[in-house]
Tab-separated table of C-alpha atoms in Angstrom:
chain	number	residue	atom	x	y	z
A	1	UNK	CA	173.931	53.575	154.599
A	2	UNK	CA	175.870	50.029	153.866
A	3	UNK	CA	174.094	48.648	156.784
A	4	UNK	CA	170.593	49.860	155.784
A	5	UNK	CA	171.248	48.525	152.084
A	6	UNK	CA	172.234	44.729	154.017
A	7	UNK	CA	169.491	45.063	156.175
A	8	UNK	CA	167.484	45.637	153.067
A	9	UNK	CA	168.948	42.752	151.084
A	10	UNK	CA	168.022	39.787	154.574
A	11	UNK	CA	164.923	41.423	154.887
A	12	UNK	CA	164.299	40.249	150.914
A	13	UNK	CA	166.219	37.500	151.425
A	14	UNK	CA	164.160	36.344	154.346
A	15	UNK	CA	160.928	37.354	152.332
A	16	UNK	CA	161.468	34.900	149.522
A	17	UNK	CA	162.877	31.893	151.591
A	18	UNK	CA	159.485	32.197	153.358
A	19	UNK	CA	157.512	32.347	150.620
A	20	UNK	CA	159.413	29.799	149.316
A	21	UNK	CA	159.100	27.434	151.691
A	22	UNK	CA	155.179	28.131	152.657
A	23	UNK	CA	154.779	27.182	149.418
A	24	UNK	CA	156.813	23.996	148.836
A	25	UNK	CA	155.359	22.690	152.094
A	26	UNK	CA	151.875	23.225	150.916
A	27	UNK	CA	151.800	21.707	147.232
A	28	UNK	CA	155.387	19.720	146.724
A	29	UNK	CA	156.402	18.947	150.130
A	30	UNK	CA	154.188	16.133	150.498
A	31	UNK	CA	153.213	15.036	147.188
A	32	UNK	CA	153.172	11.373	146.850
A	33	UNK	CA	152.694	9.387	143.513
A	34	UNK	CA	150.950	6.013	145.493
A	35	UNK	CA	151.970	2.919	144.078
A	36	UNK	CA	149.902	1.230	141.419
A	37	UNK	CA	148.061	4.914	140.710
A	38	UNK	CA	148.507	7.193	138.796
A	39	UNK	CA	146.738	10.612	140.553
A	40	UNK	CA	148.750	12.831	143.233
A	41	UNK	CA	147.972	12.958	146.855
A	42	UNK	CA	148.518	16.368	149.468
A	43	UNK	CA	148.517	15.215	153.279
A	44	UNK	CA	146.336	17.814	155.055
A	45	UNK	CA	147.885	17.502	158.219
A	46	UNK	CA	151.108	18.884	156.708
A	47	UNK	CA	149.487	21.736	155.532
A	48	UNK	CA	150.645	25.237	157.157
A	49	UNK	CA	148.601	26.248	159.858
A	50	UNK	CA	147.056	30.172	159.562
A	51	UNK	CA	149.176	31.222	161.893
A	52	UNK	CA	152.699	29.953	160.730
A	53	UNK	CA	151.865	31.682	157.127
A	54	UNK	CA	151.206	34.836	158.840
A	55	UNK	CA	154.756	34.535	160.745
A	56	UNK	CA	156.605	34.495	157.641
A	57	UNK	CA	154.912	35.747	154.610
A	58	UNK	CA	155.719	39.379	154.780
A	59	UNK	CA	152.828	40.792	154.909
A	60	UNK	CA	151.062	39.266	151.826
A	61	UNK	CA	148.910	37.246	153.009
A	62	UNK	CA	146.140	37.657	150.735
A	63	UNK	CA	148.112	37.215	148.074
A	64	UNK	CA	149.504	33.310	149.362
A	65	UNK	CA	145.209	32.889	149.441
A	66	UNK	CA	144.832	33.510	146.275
A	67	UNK	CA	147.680	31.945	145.119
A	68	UNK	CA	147.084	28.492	147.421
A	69	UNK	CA	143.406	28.825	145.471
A	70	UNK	CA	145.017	28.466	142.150
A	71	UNK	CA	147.172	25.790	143.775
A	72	UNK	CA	143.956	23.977	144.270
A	73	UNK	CA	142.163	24.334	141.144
A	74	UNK	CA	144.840	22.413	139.567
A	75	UNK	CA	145.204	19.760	142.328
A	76	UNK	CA	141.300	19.154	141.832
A	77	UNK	CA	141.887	19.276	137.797
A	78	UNK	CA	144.705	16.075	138.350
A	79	UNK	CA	142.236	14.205	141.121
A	80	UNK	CA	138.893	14.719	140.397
A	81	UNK	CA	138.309	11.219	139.080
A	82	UNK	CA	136.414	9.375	141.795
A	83	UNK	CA	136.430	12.587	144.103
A	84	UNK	CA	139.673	11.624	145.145
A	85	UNK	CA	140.869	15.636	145.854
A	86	UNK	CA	137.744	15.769	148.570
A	87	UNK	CA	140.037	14.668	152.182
A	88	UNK	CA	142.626	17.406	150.871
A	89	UNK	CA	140.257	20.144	149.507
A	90	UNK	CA	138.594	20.732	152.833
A	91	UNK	CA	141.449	21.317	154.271
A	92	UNK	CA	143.077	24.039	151.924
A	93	UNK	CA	139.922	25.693	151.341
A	94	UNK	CA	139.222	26.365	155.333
A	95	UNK	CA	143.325	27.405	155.181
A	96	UNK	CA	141.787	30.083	152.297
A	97	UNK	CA	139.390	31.724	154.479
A	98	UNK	CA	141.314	31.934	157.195
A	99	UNK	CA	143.854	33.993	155.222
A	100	UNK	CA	141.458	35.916	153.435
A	101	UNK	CA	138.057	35.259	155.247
A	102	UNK	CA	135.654	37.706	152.676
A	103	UNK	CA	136.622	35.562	149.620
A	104	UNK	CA	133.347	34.032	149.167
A	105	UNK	CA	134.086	31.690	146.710
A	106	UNK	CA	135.972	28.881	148.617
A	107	UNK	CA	132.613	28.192	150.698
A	108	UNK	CA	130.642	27.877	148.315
A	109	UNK	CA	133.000	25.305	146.827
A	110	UNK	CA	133.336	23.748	149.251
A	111	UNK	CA	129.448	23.236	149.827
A	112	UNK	CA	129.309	22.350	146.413
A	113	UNK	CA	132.056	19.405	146.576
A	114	UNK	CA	129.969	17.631	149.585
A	115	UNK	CA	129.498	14.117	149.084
A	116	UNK	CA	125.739	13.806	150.038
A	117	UNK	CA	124.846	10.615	148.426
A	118	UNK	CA	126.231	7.404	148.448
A	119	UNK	CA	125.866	4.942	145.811
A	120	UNK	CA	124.447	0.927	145.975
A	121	UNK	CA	128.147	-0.166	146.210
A	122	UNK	CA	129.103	2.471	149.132
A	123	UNK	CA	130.737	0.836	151.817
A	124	UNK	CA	129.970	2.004	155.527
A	125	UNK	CA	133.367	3.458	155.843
A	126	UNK	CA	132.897	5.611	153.022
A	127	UNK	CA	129.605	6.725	153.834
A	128	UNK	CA	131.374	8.181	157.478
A	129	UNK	CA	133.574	9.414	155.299
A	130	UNK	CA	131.824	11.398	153.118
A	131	UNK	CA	129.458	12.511	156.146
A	132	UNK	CA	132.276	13.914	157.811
A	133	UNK	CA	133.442	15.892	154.684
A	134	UNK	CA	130.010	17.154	154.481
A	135	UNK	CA	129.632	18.142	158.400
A	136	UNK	CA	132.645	20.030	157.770
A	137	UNK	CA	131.534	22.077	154.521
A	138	UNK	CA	128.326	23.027	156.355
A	139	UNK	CA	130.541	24.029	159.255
A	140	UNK	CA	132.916	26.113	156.756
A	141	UNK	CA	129.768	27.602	155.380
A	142	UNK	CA	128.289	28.470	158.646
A	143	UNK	CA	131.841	30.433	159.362
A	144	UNK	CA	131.455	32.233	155.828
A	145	UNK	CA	127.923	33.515	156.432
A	146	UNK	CA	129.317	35.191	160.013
A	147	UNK	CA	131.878	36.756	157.609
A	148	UNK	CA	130.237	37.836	154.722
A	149	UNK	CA	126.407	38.796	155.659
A	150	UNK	CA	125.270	41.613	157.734
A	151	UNK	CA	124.482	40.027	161.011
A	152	UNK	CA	121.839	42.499	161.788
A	153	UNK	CA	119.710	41.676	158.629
A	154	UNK	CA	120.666	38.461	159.198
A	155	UNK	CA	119.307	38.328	162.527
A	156	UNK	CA	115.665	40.573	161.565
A	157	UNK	CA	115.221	38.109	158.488
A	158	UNK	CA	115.217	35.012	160.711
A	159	UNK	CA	112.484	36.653	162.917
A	160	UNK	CA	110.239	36.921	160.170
A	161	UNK	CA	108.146	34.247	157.977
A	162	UNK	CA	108.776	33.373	154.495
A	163	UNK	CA	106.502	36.434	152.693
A	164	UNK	CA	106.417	38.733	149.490
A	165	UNK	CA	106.127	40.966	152.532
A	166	UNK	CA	109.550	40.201	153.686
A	167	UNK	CA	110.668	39.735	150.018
A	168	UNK	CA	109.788	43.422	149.357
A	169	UNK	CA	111.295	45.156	152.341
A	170	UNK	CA	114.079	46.744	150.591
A	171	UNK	CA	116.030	47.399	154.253
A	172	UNK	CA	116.565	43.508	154.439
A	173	UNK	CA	117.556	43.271	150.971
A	174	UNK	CA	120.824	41.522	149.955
A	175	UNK	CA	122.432	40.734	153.571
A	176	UNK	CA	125.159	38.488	151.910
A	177	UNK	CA	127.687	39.261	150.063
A	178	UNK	CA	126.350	36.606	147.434
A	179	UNK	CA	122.909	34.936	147.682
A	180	UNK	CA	124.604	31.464	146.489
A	181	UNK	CA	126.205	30.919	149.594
A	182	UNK	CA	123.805	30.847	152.081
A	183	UNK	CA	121.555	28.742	149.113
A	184	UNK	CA	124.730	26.110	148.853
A	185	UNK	CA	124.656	25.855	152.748
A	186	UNK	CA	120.655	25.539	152.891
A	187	UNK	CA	120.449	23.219	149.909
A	188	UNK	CA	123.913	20.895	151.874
A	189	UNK	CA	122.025	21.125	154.902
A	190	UNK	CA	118.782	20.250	154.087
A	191	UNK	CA	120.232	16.786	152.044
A	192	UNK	CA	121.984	16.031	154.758
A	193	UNK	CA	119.050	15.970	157.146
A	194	UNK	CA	120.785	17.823	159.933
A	195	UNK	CA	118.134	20.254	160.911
A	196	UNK	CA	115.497	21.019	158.287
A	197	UNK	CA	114.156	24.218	159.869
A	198	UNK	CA	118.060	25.582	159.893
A	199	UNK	CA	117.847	24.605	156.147
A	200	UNK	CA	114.593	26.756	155.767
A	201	UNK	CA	116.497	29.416	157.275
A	202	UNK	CA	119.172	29.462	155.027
A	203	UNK	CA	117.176	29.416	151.822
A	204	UNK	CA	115.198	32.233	153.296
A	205	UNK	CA	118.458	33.908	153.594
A	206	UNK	CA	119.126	33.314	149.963
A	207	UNK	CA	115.753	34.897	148.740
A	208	UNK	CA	116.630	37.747	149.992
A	209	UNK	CA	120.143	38.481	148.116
A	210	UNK	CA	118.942	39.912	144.375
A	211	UNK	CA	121.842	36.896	142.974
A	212	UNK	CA	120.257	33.999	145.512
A	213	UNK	CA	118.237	31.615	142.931
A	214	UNK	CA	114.305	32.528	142.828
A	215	UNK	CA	113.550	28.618	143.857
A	216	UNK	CA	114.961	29.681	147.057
A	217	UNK	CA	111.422	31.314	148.206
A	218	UNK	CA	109.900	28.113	147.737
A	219	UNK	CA	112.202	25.768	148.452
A	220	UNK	CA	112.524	27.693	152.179
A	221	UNK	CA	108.725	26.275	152.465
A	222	UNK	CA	109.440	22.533	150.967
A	223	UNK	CA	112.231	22.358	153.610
A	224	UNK	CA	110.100	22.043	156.339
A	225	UNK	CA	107.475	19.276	154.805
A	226	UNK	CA	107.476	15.937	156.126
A	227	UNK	CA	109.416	12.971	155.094
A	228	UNK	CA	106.662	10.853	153.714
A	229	UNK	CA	105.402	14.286	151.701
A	230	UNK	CA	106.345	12.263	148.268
A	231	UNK	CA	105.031	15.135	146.088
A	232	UNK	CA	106.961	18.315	148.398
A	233	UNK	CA	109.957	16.241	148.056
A	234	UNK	CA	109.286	15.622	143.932
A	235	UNK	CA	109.115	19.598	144.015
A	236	UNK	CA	112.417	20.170	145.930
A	237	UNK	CA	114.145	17.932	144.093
A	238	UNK	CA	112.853	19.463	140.340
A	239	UNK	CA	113.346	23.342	141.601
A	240	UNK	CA	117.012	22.755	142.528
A	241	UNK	CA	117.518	20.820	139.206
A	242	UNK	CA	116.216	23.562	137.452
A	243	UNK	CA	119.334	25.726	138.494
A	244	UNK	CA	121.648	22.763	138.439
A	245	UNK	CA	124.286	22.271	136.417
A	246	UNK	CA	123.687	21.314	132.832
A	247	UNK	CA	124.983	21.641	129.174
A	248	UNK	CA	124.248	23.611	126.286
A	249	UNK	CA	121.143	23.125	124.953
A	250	UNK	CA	120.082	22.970	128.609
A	251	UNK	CA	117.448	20.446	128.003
A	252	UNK	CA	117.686	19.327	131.268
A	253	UNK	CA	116.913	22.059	133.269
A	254	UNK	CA	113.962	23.024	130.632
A	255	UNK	CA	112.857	19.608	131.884
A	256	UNK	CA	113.105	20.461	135.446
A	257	UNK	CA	111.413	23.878	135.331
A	258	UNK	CA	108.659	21.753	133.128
A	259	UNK	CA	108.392	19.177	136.203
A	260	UNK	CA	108.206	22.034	138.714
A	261	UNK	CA	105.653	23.987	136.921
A	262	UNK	CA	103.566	20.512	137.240
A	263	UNK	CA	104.511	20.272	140.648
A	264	UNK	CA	103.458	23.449	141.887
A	265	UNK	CA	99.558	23.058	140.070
A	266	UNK	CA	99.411	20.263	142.837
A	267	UNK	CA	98.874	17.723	139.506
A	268	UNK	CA	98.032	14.212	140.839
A	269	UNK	CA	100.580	11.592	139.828
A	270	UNK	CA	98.053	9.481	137.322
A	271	UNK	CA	99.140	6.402	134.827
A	272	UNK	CA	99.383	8.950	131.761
A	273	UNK	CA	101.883	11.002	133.661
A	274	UNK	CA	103.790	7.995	134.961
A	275	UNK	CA	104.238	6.972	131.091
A	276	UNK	CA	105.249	10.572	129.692
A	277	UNK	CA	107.789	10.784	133.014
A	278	UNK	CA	109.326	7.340	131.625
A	279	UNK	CA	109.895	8.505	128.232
A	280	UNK	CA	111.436	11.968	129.331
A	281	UNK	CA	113.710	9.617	131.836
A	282	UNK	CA	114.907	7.487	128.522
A	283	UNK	CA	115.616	10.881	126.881
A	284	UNK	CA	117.864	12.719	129.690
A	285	UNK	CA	121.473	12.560	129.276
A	286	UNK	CA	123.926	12.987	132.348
A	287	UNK	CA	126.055	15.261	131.681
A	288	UNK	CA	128.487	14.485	134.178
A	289	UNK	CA	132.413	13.933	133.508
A	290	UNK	CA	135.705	13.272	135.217
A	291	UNK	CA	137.258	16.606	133.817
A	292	UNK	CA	135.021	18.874	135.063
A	293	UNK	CA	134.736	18.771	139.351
A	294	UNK	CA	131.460	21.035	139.486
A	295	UNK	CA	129.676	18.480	136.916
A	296	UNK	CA	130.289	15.974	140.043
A	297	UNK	CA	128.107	18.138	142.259
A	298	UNK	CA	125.665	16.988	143.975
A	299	UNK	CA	123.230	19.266	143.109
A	300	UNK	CA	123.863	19.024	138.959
A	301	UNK	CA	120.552	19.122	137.354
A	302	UNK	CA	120.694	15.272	136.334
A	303	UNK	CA	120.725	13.700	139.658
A	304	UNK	CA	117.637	16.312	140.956
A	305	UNK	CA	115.925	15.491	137.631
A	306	UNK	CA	115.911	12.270	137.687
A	307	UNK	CA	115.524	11.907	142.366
A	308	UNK	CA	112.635	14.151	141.149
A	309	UNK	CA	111.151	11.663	138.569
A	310	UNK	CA	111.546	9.050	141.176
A	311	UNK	CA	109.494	10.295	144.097
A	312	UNK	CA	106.530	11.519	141.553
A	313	UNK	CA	106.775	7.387	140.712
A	314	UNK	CA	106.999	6.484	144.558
A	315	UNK	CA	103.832	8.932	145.117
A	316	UNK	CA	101.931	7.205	142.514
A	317	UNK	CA	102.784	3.737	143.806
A	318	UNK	CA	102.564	4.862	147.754
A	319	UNK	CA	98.564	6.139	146.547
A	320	UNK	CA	97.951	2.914	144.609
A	321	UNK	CA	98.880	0.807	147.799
A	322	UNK	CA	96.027	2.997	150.354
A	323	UNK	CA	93.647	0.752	151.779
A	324	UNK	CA	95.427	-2.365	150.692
A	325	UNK	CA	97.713	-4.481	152.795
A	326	UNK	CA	100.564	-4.410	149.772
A	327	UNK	CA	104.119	-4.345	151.144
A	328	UNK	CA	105.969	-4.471	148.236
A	329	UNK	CA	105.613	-4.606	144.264
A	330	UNK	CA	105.065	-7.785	143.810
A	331	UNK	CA	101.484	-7.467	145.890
A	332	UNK	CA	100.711	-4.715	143.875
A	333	UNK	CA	100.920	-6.269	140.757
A	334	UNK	CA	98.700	-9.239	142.407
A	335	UNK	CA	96.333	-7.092	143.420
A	336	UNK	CA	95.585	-6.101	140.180
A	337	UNK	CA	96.732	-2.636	141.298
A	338	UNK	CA	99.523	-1.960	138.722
A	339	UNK	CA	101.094	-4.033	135.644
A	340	UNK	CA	104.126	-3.398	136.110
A	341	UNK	CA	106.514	-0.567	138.709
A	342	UNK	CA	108.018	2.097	137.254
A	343	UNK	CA	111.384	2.637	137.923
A	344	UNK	CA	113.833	4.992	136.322
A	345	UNK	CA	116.568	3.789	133.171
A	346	UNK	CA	119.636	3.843	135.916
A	347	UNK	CA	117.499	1.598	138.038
A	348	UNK	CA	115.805	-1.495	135.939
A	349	UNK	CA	115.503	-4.336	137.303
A	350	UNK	CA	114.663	-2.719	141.283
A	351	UNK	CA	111.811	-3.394	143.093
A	352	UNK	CA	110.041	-1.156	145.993
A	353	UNK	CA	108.642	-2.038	149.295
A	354	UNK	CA	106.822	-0.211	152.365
A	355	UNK	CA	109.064	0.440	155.207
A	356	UNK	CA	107.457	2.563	158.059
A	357	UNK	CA	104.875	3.825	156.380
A	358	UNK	CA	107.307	5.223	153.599
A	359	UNK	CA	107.788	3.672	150.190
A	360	UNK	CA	110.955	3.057	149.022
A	361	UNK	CA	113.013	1.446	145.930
A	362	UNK	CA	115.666	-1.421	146.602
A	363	UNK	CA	118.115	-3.262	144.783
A	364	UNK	CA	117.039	-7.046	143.514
């Protein structure tokens, strides 16, 4: 009986040094305050590997998910400035699923963190960067819909074309175990210009799942438009800003929905619109901040707004240039054409140009 009762007290013994040390070695262990800064950095390649956790936590493995989840929550909270958590997120969050793979949530997060556009004062290492974090959140995302969708709906609904035929046959009806995560995947994919018809497939996916966003049945269509299709674009763009995020009083998605209804009456870009789209620009507030990581999205009903507003004003110019030899704004303006290019608040002061047949806005 004494022996049982020592084994007992190593076996608990053992249990908490493990945990113990699992977790030091994922959140303290290599925490570094860098000099000059004032934000914390977690190495990724000193994060526990799957299979060590499952070595020595005892059996509760879902529970060190869940608890490594809350662990980065509040590493994103101290480093979301400047996206700084991104290199360390992808890492934990693919260490989640692997411990407890039908958590949906850390996919979609992880989709929704991807850096998919790069500003005028990128540099090219960056812009591999950021790339490579969004290859990998698409790649996460293609593991999570092998985990958490029925692979023989899955399979059916890819046979079929985008239909309310296929949207009312009730056997094919939610095949994920949330609609957003096939829609996140489709909507990274799709930016990302990896492979447009995979994108398509995705947000066909999503249409199906009663919680996938209703844009999703259109927005499987707009996918597969060309890249000089100004005014498919314009509608992609306003339908995911439309269930971006936003602030209370959600003007800007009212906005968006506004811009899509317009969109999908096929109205022609004319110089009345033009003026009313530059006076909603002037009124739309960005609602991003540093203290909240999902108002950094890329997807946050601001940005799509406002890419939205943009490509309406690149349509208008693109149809003002036909049948002239124009190559830029200046000709237009010489031509008599237009009196001056409209450009959104952010971007005053840029000029556009043709560039293979597609027109395009540039810094002065």
């Amino acid at each position: 009986m004494k022996s049982l009762f020592l084994s007992f007290i190593a076996v608990t013994i053992i249990s908490i040094a493990s945990w113990g040390f699992l977790s030091y070695g994922t959140t303290r262990g290599y925490v570094e305050y860098l000099a000059g800064g004032d934000y914390r950095r977690l190495h990724p390649e000193l994060i526990a590997s799957p299979d060590i956790i499952k070595l020595f936590d005892m059996g509760h493995t879902t529970s060190y998910a869940s608890w490594a989840w809350l662990g980065l929550i509040q590493y994103v909270g101290d480093n979301v400035g400047g996206n700084r958590f991104l290199s360390f997120s992808h890492s934990i969050l693919t260490q989640i699923t692997d411990l407890h793979p039908y958590f949906n949530r850390p996919y979609e997060i992880d989709l929704i963190f991807a850096p998919l556009s790069s500003g005028e004062n990128t540099t090219l290492q960056e812009k591999v960067v950021n790339k490579q974090i969004a290859i990998n959140a698409i790649n996460l995302g293609k593991k999570g819909i092998t985990r958490l969708c029925d692979s023989q709906k899955i399979e059916k609904i890819k046979t079929r074309e985008i239909s309310e035929r296929l949207w009312n046959d009730e056997t094919l009806k939610n095949p994920c175990a949330s609609g957003m995560l096939p829609y996140y995947l489709a909507f990274t994919t799709y930016q990302m210009g990896e492979n447009r018809a995979k994108a398509a497939e995705y947000y066909k996916i999503a249409s199906m799942n009663d919680d996938g966003p209703k844009a999703s049945r259109i927005l499987g269509i707009l996918a597969l438009s060309g890249e000089g299709d100004y005014m498919a674009s314009a509608l992609n763009f306003a339908l995911v800003g439309s269930t971006g995020y936003d602030t209370d009083p959600y003007s800007c998605r009212a906005i968006a929905e506004d811009l899509s209804h317009d969109l999908l009456a096929k109205r022609k870009p004319d110089s009345t619109w033009i003026h009313s789209l530059e006076k909603i620009d002037q009124g739309l507030k960005d609602t991003k901040n540093e203290s909240n990581p999902i108002s950094n999205s890329s997807d946050n009903c601001y940005d799509m707004t406002t890419r939205s507003i943009k490509t309406i004003y690149l349509s208008y110019i693109a149809d003002l240039a036909k049948g002239t030899n124009a190559k830029n704004g200046a000709d237009l303006i010489r031509l008599g054409k237009i009196e001056s290019i409209p450009t959104l608040s952010i971007h005053k002061g840029y000029s556009v140009r043709e560039k293979n047949g597609i027109w395009e806005y540039q810094a002065k």
